[in-house]
């Protein structure tokens, strides 16, 4: 039997297809090597996920130059989140245990988080998986776009969003 990850379609490729079709509400930006979305755990306000455009399971399986460009994009997104949200610390996680497609979770951590010394996953899902109010969500996405574009002028997003 193949492992689960080989037996079903990639969930991240499915999200990327939704972004491309304009059906993903919290899309932030398209960069040359990645797609950026606002994550679903806005207890950590500004949390973003960066998806590699190329479907591979590990960064080292990418052409070396492409992997370095992707890492530069991750740094630019981290800098943008830091600029916009002024966190105590950023947490970067490249896991891929559930989806076989390189992606980074970038979490801002805040001083008033009682669990700030712990990995974010220790906070119960119902506490961390919260959405921002609609206007705050739009303002956050707009501010992140502006900050990302300062580092990566090639950043793109639909004009209507
Ligand atoms: Zn994929």
mmCIF file of C-alpha atoms and ligand atoms in Angstrom:
data_model
loop_
_atom_site.group_PDB
_atom_site.id
_atom_site.type_symbol
_atom_site.label_atom_id
_atom_site.label_comp_id
_atom_site.label_asym_id
_atom_site.label_seq_id
_atom_site.Cartn_x
_atom_site.Cartn_y
_atom_site.Cartn_z
ATOM 1 C CA UNK A 1 0.000 0.000 0.000
ATOM 2 C CA UNK A 2 1.318 3.493 -0.797
ATOM 3 C CA UNK A 3 1.415 5.974 2.105
ATOM 4 C CA UNK A 4 -1.623 8.230 2.474
ATOM 5 C CA UNK A 5 0.197 11.182 0.969
ATOM 6 C CA UNK A 6 0.761 9.284 -2.278
ATOM 7 C CA UNK A 7 -2.763 7.900 -2.447
ATOM 8 C CA UNK A 8 -4.695 11.158 -2.531
ATOM 9 C CA UNK A 9 -4.421 14.483 -4.368
ATOM 10 C CA UNK A 10 -2.230 17.179 -2.814
ATOM 11 C CA UNK A 11 -4.295 19.524 -0.619
ATOM 12 C CA UNK A 12 -1.894 22.389 -1.236
ATOM 13 C CA UNK A 13 -2.089 22.045 -5.012
ATOM 14 C CA UNK A 14 -5.878 22.167 -4.508
ATOM 15 C CA UNK A 15 -5.581 25.451 -2.562
ATOM 16 C CA UNK A 16 -3.278 26.871 -5.258
ATOM 17 C CA UNK A 17 -5.888 26.007 -7.878
ATOM 18 C CA UNK A 18 -8.519 27.860 -5.814
ATOM 19 C CA UNK A 19 -6.212 30.894 -5.598
ATOM 20 C CA UNK A 20 -5.663 30.832 -9.375
ATOM 21 C CA UNK A 21 -9.417 30.716 -9.968
ATOM 22 C CA UNK A 22 -9.988 33.702 -7.669
ATOM 23 C CA UNK A 23 -11.903 31.589 -5.143
ATOM 24 C CA UNK A 24 -9.610 31.977 -2.147
ATOM 25 C CA UNK A 25 -10.672 34.900 0.061
ATOM 26 C CA UNK A 26 -7.497 35.285 2.099
ATOM 27 C CA UNK A 27 -5.036 35.297 -0.789
ATOM 28 C CA UNK A 28 -2.254 37.804 -0.131
ATOM 29 C CA UNK A 29 0.217 37.724 -3.015
ATOM 30 C CA UNK A 30 1.786 35.791 -5.845
ATOM 31 C CA UNK A 31 5.582 35.923 -5.856
ATOM 32 C CA UNK A 32 7.856 34.487 -8.572
ATOM 33 C CA UNK A 33 8.387 31.210 -6.634
ATOM 34 C CA UNK A 34 5.459 31.123 -4.220
ATOM 35 C CA UNK A 35 1.887 31.916 -3.279
ATOM 36 C CA UNK A 36 1.134 33.658 0.018
ATOM 37 C CA UNK A 37 -2.114 33.380 1.977
ATOM 38 C CA UNK A 38 -3.303 34.612 5.320
ATOM 39 C CA UNK A 39 -3.450 31.536 7.547
ATOM 40 C CA UNK A 40 -6.561 30.288 9.332
ATOM 41 C CA UNK A 41 -5.233 30.870 12.870
ATOM 42 C CA UNK A 42 -5.460 34.626 13.278
ATOM 43 C CA UNK A 43 -5.195 34.357 17.033
ATOM 44 C CA UNK A 44 -1.634 34.961 15.757
ATOM 45 C CA UNK A 45 -2.576 38.120 13.880
ATOM 46 C CA UNK A 46 -0.618 38.256 10.626
ATOM 47 C CA UNK A 47 0.069 34.515 10.394
ATOM 48 C CA UNK A 48 0.777 33.657 6.758
ATOM 49 C CA UNK A 49 1.470 30.485 4.821
ATOM 50 C CA UNK A 50 3.856 30.443 1.875
ATOM 51 C CA UNK A 51 3.323 27.675 -0.695
ATOM 52 C CA UNK A 52 6.098 26.789 -3.135
ATOM 53 C CA UNK A 53 4.853 26.945 -6.713
ATOM 54 C CA UNK A 54 6.642 23.705 -7.480
ATOM 55 C CA UNK A 55 5.110 20.535 -6.030
ATOM 56 C CA UNK A 56 7.979 18.824 -4.240
ATOM 57 C CA UNK A 57 8.156 17.241 -0.798
ATOM 58 C CA UNK A 58 11.458 18.763 0.338
ATOM 59 C CA UNK A 59 13.258 22.047 -0.441
ATOM 60 C CA UNK A 60 16.442 20.173 -1.389
ATOM 61 C CA UNK A 61 14.556 18.471 -4.237
ATOM 62 C CA UNK A 62 14.207 21.824 -6.017
ATOM 63 C CA UNK A 63 16.823 23.186 -8.383
ATOM 64 C CA UNK A 64 19.299 24.945 -6.103
ATOM 65 C CA UNK A 65 18.787 28.453 -7.486
ATOM 66 C CA UNK A 66 15.026 28.083 -7.290
ATOM 67 C CA UNK A 67 15.243 26.947 -3.653
ATOM 68 C CA UNK A 68 17.356 29.993 -2.816
ATOM 69 C CA UNK A 69 14.865 32.304 -4.516
ATOM 70 C CA UNK A 70 12.084 30.657 -2.521
ATOM 71 C CA UNK A 71 14.016 31.197 0.715
ATOM 72 C CA UNK A 72 14.486 34.864 -0.201
ATOM 73 C CA UNK A 73 10.716 35.123 -0.614
ATOM 74 C CA UNK A 74 10.179 33.502 2.793
ATOM 75 C CA UNK A 75 12.520 36.094 4.339
ATOM 76 C CA UNK A 76 10.661 38.919 2.586
ATOM 77 C CA UNK A 77 7.304 37.668 3.878
ATOM 78 C CA UNK A 78 8.714 37.326 7.396
ATOM 79 C CA UNK A 79 10.055 40.873 7.234
ATOM 80 C CA UNK A 80 6.676 42.120 5.986
ATOM 81 C CA UNK A 81 4.780 40.373 8.794
ATOM 82 C CA UNK A 82 7.243 41.795 11.303
ATOM 83 C CA UNK A 83 6.892 45.320 9.893
ATOM 84 C CA UNK A 84 3.095 45.180 9.884
ATOM 85 C CA UNK A 85 2.464 43.449 13.219
ATOM 86 C CA UNK A 86 5.541 44.271 15.373
ATOM 87 C CA UNK A 87 5.600 40.866 17.061
ATOM 88 C CA UNK A 88 7.814 39.749 19.908
ATOM 89 C CA UNK A 89 9.200 36.982 17.647
ATOM 90 C CA UNK A 90 8.465 35.163 14.404
ATOM 91 C CA UNK A 91 8.181 31.380 14.247
ATOM 92 C CA UNK A 92 8.950 29.729 10.893
ATOM 93 C CA UNK A 93 7.883 26.139 10.332
ATOM 94 C CA UNK A 94 8.440 23.985 7.256
ATOM 95 C CA UNK A 95 6.635 20.769 8.105
ATOM 96 C CA UNK A 96 4.786 19.001 5.288
ATOM 97 C CA UNK A 97 3.814 16.001 7.406
ATOM 98 C CA UNK A 98 0.182 16.275 6.330
ATOM 99 C CA UNK A 99 0.622 17.642 2.805
ATOM 100 C CA UNK A 100 3.523 16.523 0.582
ATOM 101 C CA UNK A 101 4.243 20.009 -0.788
ATOM 102 C CA UNK A 102 6.868 22.450 0.491
ATOM 103 C CA UNK A 103 5.305 25.275 2.487
ATOM 104 C CA UNK A 104 6.223 27.534 5.380
ATOM 105 C CA UNK A 105 4.024 28.617 8.238
ATOM 106 C CA UNK A 106 5.140 32.045 9.452
ATOM 107 C CA UNK A 107 3.669 32.916 12.841
ATOM 108 C CA UNK A 108 4.095 36.208 14.670
ATOM 109 C CA UNK A 109 4.217 35.626 18.415
ATOM 110 C CA UNK A 110 3.122 38.274 20.866
ATOM 111 C CA UNK A 111 4.155 39.297 24.362
ATOM 112 C CA UNK A 112 0.629 38.872 25.732
ATOM 113 C CA UNK A 113 0.423 35.202 24.654
ATOM 114 C CA UNK A 114 0.626 33.106 27.830
ATOM 115 C CA UNK A 115 1.941 30.216 25.686
ATOM 116 C CA UNK A 116 4.557 32.355 23.883
ATOM 117 C CA UNK A 117 7.403 30.046 24.913
ATOM 118 C CA UNK A 118 5.658 27.011 23.378
ATOM 119 C CA UNK A 119 5.103 25.899 19.777
ATOM 120 C CA UNK A 120 1.876 27.430 18.453
ATOM 121 C CA UNK A 121 0.323 23.989 17.981
ATOM 122 C CA UNK A 122 -0.008 23.543 21.745
ATOM 123 C CA UNK A 123 -2.752 26.179 21.866
ATOM 124 C CA UNK A 124 -6.106 24.400 21.373
ATOM 125 C CA UNK A 125 -7.308 24.567 17.762
ATOM 126 C CA UNK A 126 -10.569 26.305 18.683
ATOM 127 C CA UNK A 127 -8.576 29.132 20.310
ATOM 128 C CA UNK A 128 -6.033 29.668 17.551
ATOM 129 C CA UNK A 129 -8.267 29.078 14.496
ATOM 130 C CA UNK A 130 -10.117 32.358 14.651
ATOM 131 C CA UNK A 131 -10.756 34.913 11.895
ATOM 132 C CA UNK A 132 -10.267 38.645 12.130
ATOM 133 C CA UNK A 133 -13.186 41.007 11.750
ATOM 134 C CA UNK A 134 -13.809 41.703 8.027
ATOM 135 C CA UNK A 135 -12.373 45.229 7.839
ATOM 136 C CA UNK A 136 -9.360 44.330 10.002
ATOM 137 C CA UNK A 137 -8.733 41.345 7.720
ATOM 138 C CA UNK A 138 -8.762 43.528 4.591
ATOM 139 C CA UNK A 139 -6.521 46.155 6.148
ATOM 140 C CA UNK A 140 -4.060 43.482 7.268
ATOM 141 C CA UNK A 141 -3.897 41.926 3.791
ATOM 142 C CA UNK A 142 -3.435 45.358 2.173
ATOM 143 C CA UNK A 143 -0.654 46.272 4.616
ATOM 144 C CA UNK A 144 1.095 42.922 4.058
ATOM 145 C CA UNK A 145 0.932 43.408 0.274
ATOM 146 C CA UNK A 146 2.502 46.855 0.535
ATOM 147 C CA UNK A 147 5.258 45.574 2.814
ATOM 148 C CA UNK A 148 5.974 42.474 0.679
ATOM 149 C CA UNK A 149 6.147 44.568 -2.509
ATOM 150 C CA UNK A 150 8.821 46.753 -0.915
ATOM 151 C CA UNK A 151 11.144 43.713 -0.866
ATOM 152 C CA UNK A 152 9.797 41.954 -3.953
ATOM 153 C CA UNK A 153 8.531 44.425 -6.558
ATOM 154 C CA UNK A 154 7.365 41.476 -8.724
ATOM 155 C CA UNK A 155 4.661 40.658 -6.124
ATOM 156 C CA UNK A 156 1.221 40.412 -7.731
ATOM 157 C CA UNK A 157 -2.397 40.199 -6.610
ATOM 158 C CA UNK A 158 -5.716 40.827 -8.329
ATOM 159 C CA UNK A 159 -6.469 44.533 -8.612
ATOM 160 C CA UNK A 160 -10.044 43.981 -7.447
ATOM 161 C CA UNK A 161 -9.059 42.465 -4.120
HETATM 162 ZN ZN1 LIG B 1 1.119 19.916 -4.274
#
